[in-house]
């Protein structure tokens, strides 16, 4: 129910949906099928490692410039739209490499799959930083720990759902790891990723919370207010105590300090301050 709660921020809902769909897709084609497919195709462990290494290398090479020049340059929502386009092109090339019916040589099909895996790595490098950033800035500081747990739970669920889906598909296809069965499961997993990519077109930087996502912590970090000031103001707001009463309490405390220094008392002021305090508390209640 919390996944689609109406009060949840627009970007937060999209992030959680994307995380589940993308994780499930990757769990089917990348975790369950990819290594087996490449091995049946090439009969070489070295070729399997080479292809998967190309994907990881591409992700590393793309992630840094994507974060610097795209996420920080043109904005996170535009970066995610670019990732969505990139991802759909990647899926198209992957399906072409898997489903083409002509008599391709093993080397030609392997080379095309390596190109597709490089694009998958680039796609992951583009969306990763932008998505995490826009997700964090769309949550109030006081709720961040809770929503980070939500996202972690969704990630675990998708990492489980992907392989379980792959097992069910293999059982349905006869549990024989031949090229037709591997191709069918591979295509199904990749197709789920298309739904995740569609969500990337709907993120919006204008729907982030900006300074609200930092709450009082940003001001403390900048040295504008100390933690006592922030805590006291927050408590006053929660208890609905008028600002004049807060000021009176501060002045009363200063008078107490002065009284201790010069040995005098201010019974009249204390009496009136006590009366004001009781009145304000009764009003707030």
GROMACS .gro file of C-alpha atoms in nm:
model
  285
    1UNK     CA    1   0.000   0.000   0.000
    2UNK     CA    2   0.284   0.242   0.078
    3UNK     CA    3   0.421   0.194  -0.275
    4UNK     CA    4   0.126   0.375  -0.432
    5UNK     CA    5   0.024   0.598  -0.142
    6UNK     CA    6  -0.133   0.921  -0.277
    7UNK     CA    7   0.073   1.142  -0.046
    8UNK     CA    8   0.402   1.000  -0.171
    9UNK     CA    9   0.616   1.233  -0.382
   10UNK     CA   10   0.586   1.185  -0.760
   11UNK     CA   11   0.957   1.116  -0.809
   12UNK     CA   12   0.969   0.879  -0.513
   13UNK     CA   13   0.688   0.663  -0.653
   14UNK     CA   14   0.855   0.648  -0.994
   15UNK     CA   15   1.190   0.560  -0.835
   16UNK     CA   16   1.044   0.266  -0.644
   17UNK     CA   17   0.854   0.139  -0.947
   18UNK     CA   18   1.163   0.170  -1.166
   19UNK     CA   19   1.378  -0.005  -0.908
   20UNK     CA   20   1.147  -0.305  -0.894
   21UNK     CA   21   1.097  -0.340  -1.271
   22UNK     CA   22   1.463  -0.283  -1.359
   23UNK     CA   23   1.582  -0.520  -1.088
   24UNK     CA   24   1.340  -0.792  -1.194
   25UNK     CA   25   1.442  -0.755  -1.558
   26UNK     CA   26   1.811  -0.771  -1.473
   27UNK     CA   27   1.747  -1.070  -1.246
   28UNK     CA   28   1.596  -1.265  -1.536
   29UNK     CA   29   1.829  -1.188  -1.827
   30UNK     CA   30   2.155  -1.093  -1.653
   31UNK     CA   31   2.156  -1.319  -1.346
   32UNK     CA   32   1.971  -1.624  -1.477
   33UNK     CA   33   2.039  -1.647  -1.851
   34UNK     CA   34   2.329  -1.438  -1.976
   35UNK     CA   35   2.621  -1.661  -1.877
   36UNK     CA   36   2.442  -1.977  -1.991
   37UNK     CA   37   2.344  -1.825  -2.324
   38UNK     CA   38   2.696  -1.703  -2.397
   39UNK     CA   39   2.847  -2.037  -2.303
   40UNK     CA   40   2.606  -2.235  -2.524
   41UNK     CA   41   2.680  -1.990  -2.805
   42UNK     CA   42   3.061  -1.988  -2.780
   43UNK     CA   43   3.151  -2.298  -2.570
   44UNK     CA   44   3.417  -2.082  -2.407
   45UNK     CA   45   3.440  -1.957  -2.049
   46UNK     CA   46   3.684  -1.692  -2.167
   47UNK     CA   47   3.428  -1.549  -2.412
   48UNK     CA   48   3.164  -1.543  -2.137
   49UNK     CA   49   3.395  -1.345  -1.908
   50UNK     CA   50   3.498  -1.114  -2.192
   51UNK     CA   51   3.141  -1.021  -2.281
   52UNK     CA   52   3.036  -0.958  -1.923
   53UNK     CA   53   3.356  -0.763  -1.861
   54UNK     CA   54   3.271  -0.537  -2.154
   55UNK     CA   55   2.940  -0.451  -1.988
   56UNK     CA   56   3.102  -0.362  -1.655
   57UNK     CA   57   3.379  -0.160  -1.818
   58UNK     CA   58   3.130   0.040  -2.022
   59UNK     CA   59   2.932   0.124  -1.710
   60UNK     CA   60   3.242   0.255  -1.534
   61UNK     CA   61   3.354   0.461  -1.835
   62UNK     CA   62   3.013   0.622  -1.882
   63UNK     CA   63   2.918   0.682  -1.517
   64UNK     CA   64   3.170   0.960  -1.442
   65UNK     CA   65   3.110   1.183  -1.748
   66UNK     CA   66   2.735   1.120  -1.720
   67UNK     CA   67   2.737   1.244  -1.361
   68UNK     CA   68   2.950   1.550  -1.435
   69UNK     CA   69   2.826   1.665  -1.775
   70UNK     CA   70   2.469   1.537  -1.777
   71UNK     CA   71   2.333   1.514  -1.423
   72UNK     CA   72   2.506   1.833  -1.303
   73UNK     CA   73   2.493   2.001  -1.642
   74UNK     CA   74   2.148   1.966  -1.798
   75UNK     CA   75   1.953   1.836  -1.498
   76UNK     CA   76   1.857   1.502  -1.357
   77UNK     CA   77   1.518   1.466  -1.525
   78UNK     CA   78   1.666   1.533  -1.870
   79UNK     CA   79   1.948   1.289  -1.795
   80UNK     CA   80   1.693   1.021  -1.709
   81UNK     CA   81   1.507   1.086  -2.034
   82UNK     CA   82   1.834   1.039  -2.223
   83UNK     CA   83   1.885   0.714  -2.032
   84UNK     CA   84   1.534   0.606  -2.132
   85UNK     CA   85   1.604   0.663  -2.500
   86UNK     CA   86   1.943   0.494  -2.470
   87UNK     CA   87   1.782   0.197  -2.296
   88UNK     CA   88   1.512   0.146  -2.560
   89UNK     CA   89   1.777   0.151  -2.834
   90UNK     CA   90   1.976  -0.103  -2.630
   91UNK     CA   91   1.676  -0.335  -2.599
   92UNK     CA   92   1.615  -0.312  -2.973
   93UNK     CA   93   1.974  -0.409  -3.052
   94UNK     CA   94   1.965  -0.692  -2.796
   95UNK     CA   95   1.644  -0.840  -2.940
   96UNK     CA   96   1.786  -0.809  -3.289
   97UNK     CA   97   2.095  -1.004  -3.186
   98UNK     CA   98   1.881  -1.271  -3.021
   99UNK     CA   99   1.597  -1.311  -3.270
  100UNK     CA  100   1.750  -1.256  -3.612
  101UNK     CA  101   1.668  -1.564  -3.820
  102UNK     CA  102   1.943  -1.549  -4.077
  103UNK     CA  103   2.237  -1.788  -4.055
  104UNK     CA  104   2.476  -1.566  -3.863
  105UNK     CA  105   2.810  -1.701  -3.770
  106UNK     CA  106   2.886  -1.749  -3.403
  107UNK     CA  107   3.142  -1.470  -3.414
  108UNK     CA  108   2.896  -1.225  -3.570
  109UNK     CA  109   2.623  -1.295  -3.315
  110UNK     CA  110   2.875  -1.279  -3.030
  111UNK     CA  111   3.010  -0.945  -3.154
  112UNK     CA  112   2.660  -0.799  -3.174
  113UNK     CA  113   2.580  -0.921  -2.824
  114UNK     CA  114   2.902  -0.763  -2.696
  115UNK     CA  115   2.791  -0.434  -2.852
  116UNK     CA  116   2.451  -0.467  -2.686
  117UNK     CA  117   2.610  -0.543  -2.349
  118UNK     CA  118   2.832  -0.237  -2.383
  119UNK     CA  119   2.517  -0.031  -2.438
  120UNK     CA  120   2.358  -0.192  -2.131
  121UNK     CA  121   2.657  -0.086  -1.927
  122UNK     CA  122   2.636   0.269  -2.061
  123UNK     CA  123   2.263   0.281  -1.987
  124UNK     CA  124   2.321   0.181  -1.625
  125UNK     CA  125   2.600   0.436  -1.594
  126UNK     CA  126   2.371   0.717  -1.713
  127UNK     CA  127   2.065   0.662  -1.494
  128UNK     CA  128   2.232   0.550  -1.171
  129UNK     CA  129   2.360   0.882  -1.032
  130UNK     CA  130   2.067   1.088  -1.161
  131UNK     CA  131   1.805   0.854  -1.015
  132UNK     CA  132   1.968   0.829  -0.673
  133UNK     CA  133   2.007   1.207  -0.657
  134UNK     CA  134   1.652   1.295  -0.757
  135UNK     CA  135   1.518   1.029  -0.522
  136UNK     CA  136   1.710   1.170  -0.225
  137UNK     CA  137   1.603   1.529  -0.303
  138UNK     CA  138   1.236   1.427  -0.321
  139UNK     CA  139   1.225   1.308   0.042
  140UNK     CA  140   1.207   1.519   0.357
  141UNK     CA  141   1.514   1.482   0.574
  142UNK     CA  142   1.314   1.341   0.863
  143UNK     CA  143   1.176   1.061   0.641
  144UNK     CA  144   1.491   0.970   0.448
  145UNK     CA  145   1.589   0.673   0.660
  146UNK     CA  146   1.244   0.521   0.617
  147UNK     CA  147   1.240   0.565   0.240
  148UNK     CA  148   1.593   0.435   0.203
  149UNK     CA  149   1.473   0.120   0.378
  150UNK     CA  150   1.177   0.104   0.139
  151UNK     CA  151   1.410   0.125  -0.158
  152UNK     CA  152   1.641  -0.138  -0.012
  153UNK     CA  153   1.345  -0.373   0.041
  154UNK     CA  154   1.228  -0.315  -0.317
  155UNK     CA  155   1.578  -0.393  -0.443
  156UNK     CA  156   1.587  -0.720  -0.249
  157UNK     CA  157   1.240  -0.812  -0.372
  158UNK     CA  158   1.338  -0.751  -0.735
  159UNK     CA  159   1.665  -0.940  -0.696
  160UNK     CA  160   1.458  -1.234  -0.574
  161UNK     CA  161   1.173  -1.196  -0.823
  162UNK     CA  162   1.408  -1.201  -1.123
  163UNK     CA  163   1.575  -1.539  -1.064
  164UNK     CA  164   1.245  -1.693  -0.943
  165UNK     CA  165   1.079  -1.577  -1.264
  166UNK     CA  166   1.367  -1.726  -1.461
  167UNK     CA  167   1.326  -2.061  -1.284
  168UNK     CA  168   0.952  -2.064  -1.356
  169UNK     CA  169   1.012  -1.986  -1.724
  170UNK     CA  170   1.269  -2.263  -1.757
  171UNK     CA  171   1.035  -2.511  -1.591
  172UNK     CA  172   0.756  -2.404  -1.824
  173UNK     CA  173   0.985  -2.443  -2.128
  174UNK     CA  174   1.097  -2.791  -2.021
  175UNK     CA  175   1.405  -2.710  -1.811
  176UNK     CA  176   1.645  -2.782  -2.096
  177UNK     CA  177   1.915  -2.522  -2.141
  178UNK     CA  178   1.918  -2.530  -2.518
  179UNK     CA  179   1.945  -2.222  -2.738
  180UNK     CA  180   1.568  -2.185  -2.803
  181UNK     CA  181   1.483  -2.199  -2.431
  182UNK     CA  182   1.766  -1.965  -2.336
  183UNK     CA  183   1.662  -1.720  -2.608
  184UNK     CA  184   1.298  -1.718  -2.495
  185UNK     CA  185   1.384  -1.647  -2.130
  186UNK     CA  186   1.646  -1.389  -2.234
  187UNK     CA  187   1.391  -1.199  -2.447
  188UNK     CA  188   1.130  -1.208  -2.170
  189UNK     CA  189   1.370  -1.057  -1.918
  190UNK     CA  190   1.485  -0.786  -2.156
  191UNK     CA  191   1.123  -0.696  -2.239
  192UNK     CA  192   1.045  -0.629  -1.871
  193UNK     CA  193   1.322  -0.370  -1.880
  194UNK     CA  194   1.129  -0.172  -2.141
  195UNK     CA  195   0.856  -0.094  -1.886
  196UNK     CA  196   1.118   0.032  -1.642
  197UNK     CA  197   1.270   0.257  -1.910
  198UNK     CA  198   0.932   0.416  -1.983
  199UNK     CA  199   0.913   0.546  -1.623
  200UNK     CA  200   1.237   0.742  -1.679
  201UNK     CA  201   1.052   0.984  -1.909
  202UNK     CA  202   0.824   1.106  -1.628
  203UNK     CA  203   1.071   1.221  -1.362
  204UNK     CA  204   1.057   1.595  -1.293
  205UNK     CA  205   1.317   1.810  -1.117
  206UNK     CA  206   1.044   2.063  -1.038
  207UNK     CA  207   0.882   1.811  -0.805
  208UNK     CA  208   1.184   1.773  -0.579
  209UNK     CA  209   1.171   1.932  -0.234
  210UNK     CA  210   1.489   2.140  -0.264
  211UNK     CA  211   1.583   2.291   0.071
  212UNK     CA  212   1.300   2.105   0.245
  213UNK     CA  213   1.480   1.777   0.181
  214UNK     CA  214   1.768   1.909   0.395
  215UNK     CA  215   1.545   2.038   0.680
  216UNK     CA  216   1.747   2.201   0.958
  217UNK     CA  217   2.059   1.997   0.892
  218UNK     CA  218   2.175   2.210   0.604
  219UNK     CA  219   2.167   2.524   0.818
  220UNK     CA  220   2.360   2.354   1.096
  221UNK     CA  221   2.625   2.232   0.852
  222UNK     CA  222   2.667   2.585   0.719
  223UNK     CA  223   2.709   2.729   1.070
  224UNK     CA  224   2.398   2.950   1.045
  225UNK     CA  225   2.236   2.805   1.355
  226UNK     CA  226   2.348   2.570   1.626
  227UNK     CA  227   2.162   2.250   1.701
  228UNK     CA  228   2.008   2.397   2.018
  229UNK     CA  229   1.847   2.682   1.822
  230UNK     CA  230   1.703   2.443   1.567
  231UNK     CA  231   1.575   2.197   1.828
  232UNK     CA  232   1.417   2.474   2.033
  233UNK     CA  233   1.241   2.626   1.731
  234UNK     CA  234   1.116   2.286   1.621
  235UNK     CA  235   0.981   2.215   1.970
  236UNK     CA  236   0.810   2.552   1.982
  237UNK     CA  237   0.642   2.483   1.648
  238UNK     CA  238   0.529   2.134   1.751
  239UNK     CA  239   0.385   2.259   2.081
  240UNK     CA  240   0.234   2.566   1.914
  241UNK     CA  241   0.394   2.798   2.171
  242UNK     CA  242   0.389   3.163   2.058
  243UNK     CA  243   0.721   3.317   1.958
  244UNK     CA  244   0.673   3.590   2.221
  245UNK     CA  245   0.667   3.322   2.490
  246UNK     CA  246   0.989   3.170   2.357
  247UNK     CA  247   1.153   3.512   2.369
  248UNK     CA  248   1.024   3.566   2.724
  249UNK     CA  249   1.180   3.236   2.829
  250UNK     CA  250   1.513   3.339   2.680
  251UNK     CA  251   1.500   3.680   2.852
  252UNK     CA  252   1.399   3.516   3.179
  253UNK     CA  253   1.702   3.288   3.158
  254UNK     CA  254   1.928   3.589   3.096
  255UNK     CA  255   1.779   3.769   3.400
  256UNK     CA  256   1.847   3.461   3.616
  257UNK     CA  257   2.210   3.471   3.512
  258UNK     CA  258   2.234   3.844   3.591
  259UNK     CA  259   2.068   3.791   3.928
  260UNK     CA  260   2.320   3.527   4.023
  261UNK     CA  261   2.604   3.765   3.939
  262UNK     CA  262   2.487   4.074   4.131
  263UNK     CA  263   2.288   3.895   4.407
  264UNK     CA  264   1.959   4.075   4.329
  265UNK     CA  265   1.625   3.924   4.243
  266UNK     CA  266   1.346   4.013   4.010
  267UNK     CA  267   1.041   3.865   4.174
  268UNK     CA  268   0.797   4.085   3.985
  269UNK     CA  269   0.934   3.985   3.647
  270UNK     CA  270   0.949   3.616   3.743
  271UNK     CA  271   0.595   3.631   3.862
  272UNK     CA  272   0.471   3.793   3.541
  273UNK     CA  273   0.683   3.557   3.328
  274UNK     CA  274   0.541   3.257   3.515
  275UNK     CA  275   0.189   3.386   3.458
  276UNK     CA  276   0.262   3.441   3.086
  277UNK     CA  277   0.408   3.095   3.060
  278UNK     CA  278   0.104   2.933   3.217
  279UNK     CA  279  -0.130   3.136   2.994
  280UNK     CA  280   0.063   3.048   2.678
  281UNK     CA  281   0.076   2.680   2.769
  282UNK     CA  282  -0.299   2.674   2.839
  283UNK     CA  283  -0.367   2.847   2.506
  284UNK     CA  284  -0.144   2.603   2.318
  285UNK     CA  285  -0.317   2.310   2.487
   0.00000   0.00000   0.00000
